């Protein structure tokens, strides 16, 4: 068996075309979806990620603005900027590029973002919503994986899913999202003993560990769907995932390449979340007459029903 390669660029093109349609109809109604990106410090990788996000926004007709701060800036200054953006009706999505410098309380900063504008999906409300299945904005990387599985009509219900990697931004939300779709999910991490005894059981194997060649063909069941989230730069400059692509490809039914797999989907789902944030806010403006920002600490019960509705697929 030779696996079908899931082309992340092709799926991303389709999702972006849908986003453009929604964005065009919002613009016709006088609303241009807008993203605000906050970056602190001079991390070169962060600058590249931010530039990619801005480019993706402009390709779909979204407006975007970068707010750059010196590495030494006080957390309170950044939080004040977030509060200002929360109240700005021309801004529909706010993201803080991670990592932040060490002196920042990351949770506090992310918690300052209105859940209506939390397009990265890292606010405690959205993270908690993953458990209950009513998250407003799913985090972009696992959301992108979910879209790729949907695109290929890969059944999730009743499947054995193994997620390798348990980070807050990829592994854990991925596991919760697939559990919501009635998969039987196992999460592995660096302390998992004998990783292969788990991976071999997977009908769908999602790998997000950041370890090149962690998954070899002996660890994969014949016919498994293998999603490689990892991005690793080898000493010779090559970019590879966590999966031995050539070996595993001979055994899997589907596989994602690196580059050109999950990567293009991550930034695309940010665009998707931003367009849907604008749509939700435009709808609410019509219904409620004003935009109410939801502050950190506000209980879910106190929120209007509209806040609790999931983003339409
Ligand atoms: P992270 O925060 O470093 O988490 C890595 C996770 O993998 C941790 O849970 C860790 O376990 C686990 N792990 C590490 N070594 C392992 C091993 N030998 N066996 C089993 N599990 C192991 O990384 P991340 O932010 O989730 O990112 C993971 C990878 O995905 C990285 O390569 C990153 O560049 C890539 N990524 C790609 C995209 C994309 O758009 N394609 C987006 C985000 C991230 P412990 O919890 O026990 O330490």
XYZ file of C-alpha atoms and ligand atoms in Angstrom:
361
model
C 0.000 0.000 0.000
C 1.250 3.476 -0.856
C -0.446 6.293 0.996
C -2.378 9.087 -0.605
C -0.652 12.352 0.199
C -2.998 14.939 1.705
C -2.059 18.203 0.033
C -2.324 20.924 2.672
C -2.069 23.662 0.039
C -5.068 22.256 -1.857
C -7.223 22.036 1.280
C -6.057 25.503 2.329
C -7.012 26.947 -1.081
C -10.519 25.582 -0.712
C -10.971 26.911 2.830
C -9.547 30.302 1.832
C -11.982 30.523 -1.103
C -14.863 30.003 1.368
C -13.349 32.665 3.625
C -13.095 35.091 0.727
C -16.798 34.595 -0.092
C -17.795 35.350 3.504
C -15.393 38.287 3.653
C -16.796 39.699 0.380
C -20.359 39.514 1.640
C -19.357 41.167 4.927
C -17.615 43.920 2.993
C -20.721 44.433 0.874
C -22.485 45.103 4.178
C -19.820 47.604 5.218
C -17.711 45.353 7.480
C -14.085 44.571 6.550
C -12.846 41.684 8.723
C -9.787 42.889 10.626
C -7.020 41.103 12.510
C -4.696 42.713 15.071
C -1.401 40.931 15.700
C 0.674 41.747 18.770
C 4.336 40.842 18.711
C 6.809 41.464 21.521
C 10.580 41.370 20.975
C 12.732 40.416 18.015
C 12.509 36.639 17.714
C 13.266 36.025 14.005
C 10.978 32.954 13.780
C 8.082 34.920 15.307
C 8.626 37.684 12.760
C 8.401 35.164 9.914
C 5.181 33.648 11.368
C 3.629 37.093 11.755
C 4.585 38.058 8.183
C 2.929 34.833 6.913
C -0.259 35.599 8.837
C -0.436 39.146 7.468
C 0.138 37.853 3.926
C -2.608 35.213 4.296
C -5.032 37.896 5.530
C -4.350 40.206 2.609
C -4.748 37.318 0.117
C -8.303 36.805 1.369
C -9.097 40.524 1.547
C -8.869 40.959 5.321
C -7.292 44.023 6.885
C -4.542 43.391 9.410
C -2.349 45.502 11.655
C 0.788 44.552 13.572
C 1.414 46.084 17.004
C 5.105 45.588 17.778
C 6.566 46.123 21.256
C 10.151 46.121 22.530
C 11.170 42.936 24.388
C 11.394 44.811 27.712
C 7.855 46.235 27.636
C 5.710 45.775 30.776
C 2.922 43.232 30.566
C 0.462 45.928 31.676
C 1.242 47.996 28.572
C 0.435 45.088 26.278
C -2.729 44.297 28.251
C -3.846 47.925 27.913
C -3.366 47.686 24.157
C -5.445 44.502 24.117
C -8.229 46.261 26.044
C -8.180 49.060 23.481
C -8.375 46.532 20.619
C -11.192 44.652 22.421
C -13.234 47.840 22.237
C -12.317 48.708 18.640
C -15.196 47.647 16.347
C -12.914 47.553 13.272
C -10.854 44.769 14.897
C -12.534 41.355 14.868
C -9.625 39.099 15.761
C -6.695 39.641 18.136
C -3.711 37.369 18.464
C -0.587 37.572 20.555
C 2.356 35.918 18.851
C 3.968 33.392 21.177
C 6.386 32.918 22.805
C 6.369 36.081 24.903
C 9.504 37.177 26.800
C 10.019 35.378 30.121
C 8.820 38.238 32.356
C 5.285 37.974 30.898
C 2.417 36.155 32.576
C 1.257 34.504 29.349
C -2.089 33.289 30.699
C -2.930 36.734 31.967
C -2.133 38.331 28.605
C -4.119 35.735 26.653
C -6.951 36.049 29.172
C -7.183 39.784 28.442
C -8.373 39.082 24.887
C -12.155 39.249 24.477
C -13.424 35.730 23.735
C -15.275 37.269 20.771
C -11.899 38.134 19.240
C -9.774 35.220 20.472
C -9.036 33.856 16.993
C -6.049 31.786 18.176
C -8.390 30.005 20.599
C -6.011 30.244 23.582
C -8.314 32.125 26.016
C -9.317 29.973 28.958
C -12.966 30.134 27.811
C -12.141 28.692 24.411
C -9.758 26.104 25.858
C -12.383 25.027 28.408
C -15.027 24.994 25.695
C -13.088 22.192 23.991
C -14.022 19.939 26.903
C -17.706 20.853 26.637
C -17.750 20.916 22.838
C -18.866 24.547 22.534
C -15.621 26.378 21.846
C -16.118 29.593 19.887
C -12.730 29.465 18.141
C -10.825 26.168 18.011
C -7.029 26.575 18.030
C -5.739 26.853 14.484
C -3.370 23.876 14.123
C -5.699 21.117 15.391
C -8.584 22.847 13.612
C -6.547 22.631 10.402
C -5.974 18.914 10.948
C -9.704 18.436 11.488
C -10.431 20.230 8.186
C -7.906 18.033 6.340
C -9.592 14.885 7.668
C -12.973 16.311 6.636
C -11.650 17.203 3.178
C -10.611 13.584 2.593
C -13.878 12.250 4.089
C -11.930 10.281 6.666
C -14.249 8.764 9.231
C -13.480 9.728 12.818
C -16.375 8.225 14.761
C -15.373 4.984 16.422
C -11.763 5.166 15.172
C -8.724 4.617 17.361
C -6.843 7.913 17.410
C -3.391 8.246 18.918
C -2.022 11.760 19.407
C 1.722 11.907 20.047
C 2.466 15.177 21.859
C 0.437 16.737 24.646
C 1.109 20.468 24.334
C -1.581 23.026 25.111
C -1.556 24.380 21.567
C -1.553 21.157 19.524
C -1.722 17.756 21.232
C -4.296 18.355 23.985
C -6.805 20.367 21.911
C -6.398 17.900 19.037
C -7.241 14.993 21.326
C -10.290 16.811 22.734
C -11.569 17.789 19.290
C -11.370 14.235 17.999
C -12.948 12.889 21.169
C -15.872 15.251 20.560
C -16.277 13.473 17.242
C -16.569 10.121 19.005
C -13.092 8.769 18.339
C -11.373 6.660 20.998
C -8.392 8.822 21.829
C -5.032 8.089 23.440
C -2.481 10.842 24.154
C 1.224 10.023 24.327
C 4.040 12.287 25.485
C 7.751 12.243 26.275
C 7.281 10.068 29.367
C 5.140 7.477 27.594
C 6.774 4.061 27.921
C 7.101 2.096 24.665
C 5.487 4.585 22.298
C 5.159 1.964 19.555
C 2.729 -0.188 21.527
C 0.281 2.744 21.358
C 0.975 4.057 17.846
C 0.529 0.610 16.295
C -3.126 0.630 17.445
C -3.946 3.894 15.686
C -6.401 4.103 12.811
C -5.529 7.803 12.828
C -2.116 8.843 14.126
C -1.452 12.546 14.759
C 2.150 13.353 15.610
C 3.148 16.688 17.157
C 6.291 16.101 19.191
C 8.980 18.122 17.411
C 11.294 15.092 17.050
C 12.492 14.213 13.530
C 11.979 10.543 12.564
C 10.208 9.743 15.834
C 7.665 7.617 13.977
C 9.012 4.839 11.777
C 7.075 2.387 9.626
C 7.301 -0.403 12.235
C 5.271 1.811 14.581
C 2.384 2.307 12.154
C -0.501 -0.003 11.422
C -1.082 -0.904 7.748
C -3.739 1.429 6.353
C -3.454 4.041 9.120
C -4.029 7.742 8.442
C -0.869 9.586 9.488
C -0.934 13.329 10.162
C 2.493 14.852 10.753
C 2.271 18.190 12.559
C 5.990 18.357 13.443
C 8.284 20.906 11.843
C 12.001 20.336 12.380
C 14.976 22.023 10.735
C 17.812 19.518 10.228
C 21.480 20.596 10.467
C 21.711 20.384 6.655
C 18.896 22.957 6.398
C 16.125 20.546 5.339
C 12.672 20.902 6.866
C 11.165 17.597 8.043
C 8.313 16.428 10.212
C 8.264 13.888 13.040
C 7.434 10.964 10.755
C 9.807 8.990 8.523
C 7.803 10.038 5.479
C 9.277 7.652 2.874
C 9.061 4.601 5.124
C 5.609 5.257 6.594
C 4.205 6.220 3.205
C 4.595 2.581 2.093
C 2.246 1.429 4.840
C -0.273 4.190 5.559
C -3.497 4.917 3.653
C -3.098 8.706 3.936
C -0.142 10.821 4.988
C 0.615 14.539 5.240
C 3.966 15.811 3.928
C 6.272 18.318 5.623
C 6.430 20.944 4.286
C 3.082 21.344 2.498
C 0.847 19.446 4.919
C -0.499 20.832 8.178
C 1.615 24.032 7.959
C -0.483 25.832 5.297
C -3.640 24.867 7.201
C -2.606 26.538 10.456
C -2.454 30.019 8.989
C -5.566 29.343 6.901
C -7.608 28.482 9.996
C -6.508 31.771 11.540
C -8.047 33.516 8.529
C -11.124 31.293 8.918
C -11.501 32.152 12.593
C -11.041 35.875 11.887
C -13.663 35.926 9.135
C -16.077 34.031 11.389
C -15.311 36.387 14.268
C -16.269 39.295 12.012
C -19.427 37.497 10.954
C -20.436 36.737 14.531
C -19.787 40.320 15.567
C -21.677 41.701 12.567
C -24.623 39.420 13.346
C -24.586 40.476 16.981
C -24.396 44.151 16.088
C -27.625 43.579 14.212
C -29.227 41.692 17.097
C -28.013 43.439 20.204
C -27.398 46.912 18.858
C -23.914 47.054 20.399
C -20.828 44.960 20.857
C -20.287 43.730 24.376
C -16.730 42.565 25.093
C -16.520 39.651 27.510
C -13.949 40.177 30.235
C -11.729 37.637 31.894
C -13.424 36.064 34.887
C -16.971 36.593 33.586
C -18.941 33.399 34.081
C -20.253 31.516 31.065
C -23.781 31.558 32.525
C -23.738 35.344 32.469
C -23.037 35.437 28.748
C -25.790 36.017 26.224
C -26.668 32.799 24.347
C -25.069 34.196 21.194
C -21.645 33.945 22.849
C -22.141 30.300 23.535
C -23.037 29.310 19.992
C -20.375 27.343 18.107
C -18.915 28.805 14.924
C -20.951 27.548 11.972
C -19.009 24.925 9.955
P 5.907 21.305 22.477
O 5.166 22.325 23.231
O 7.393 21.211 22.591
O 5.292 19.879 22.872
C 5.834 18.696 22.376
C 5.063 17.540 22.932
O 5.636 16.346 22.407
C 5.139 17.435 24.464
O 3.886 17.021 24.980
C 6.194 16.363 24.686
O 5.977 15.580 25.844
C 5.984 15.473 23.469
N 7.187 14.728 23.116
C 8.447 15.205 22.991
N 9.289 14.195 22.698
C 8.539 13.078 22.639
C 8.843 11.722 22.405
N 10.096 11.310 22.161
N 7.839 10.827 22.423
C 6.576 11.213 22.674
N 6.220 12.500 22.895
C 7.206 13.415 22.896
O 5.628 21.420 20.907
P 4.327 21.909 20.100
O 4.260 23.380 20.154
O 3.153 21.081 20.453
O 4.806 21.521 18.623
C 5.086 20.190 18.287
C 5.657 20.153 16.883
O 4.669 20.655 15.987
C 6.882 21.037 16.695
O 7.719 20.436 15.727
C 6.295 22.323 16.122
O 7.232 23.034 15.324
C 5.191 21.756 15.283
N 4.102 22.697 15.034
C 3.665 22.774 13.768
C 2.609 23.579 13.460
C 2.143 23.624 12.048
O 1.486 24.563 11.675
N 2.435 22.591 11.252
C 1.996 24.344 14.447
C 2.433 24.216 15.765
C 3.499 23.372 16.052
P 6.028 16.197 27.346
O 4.707 16.912 27.492
O 6.087 14.975 28.220
O 7.216 17.074 27.381
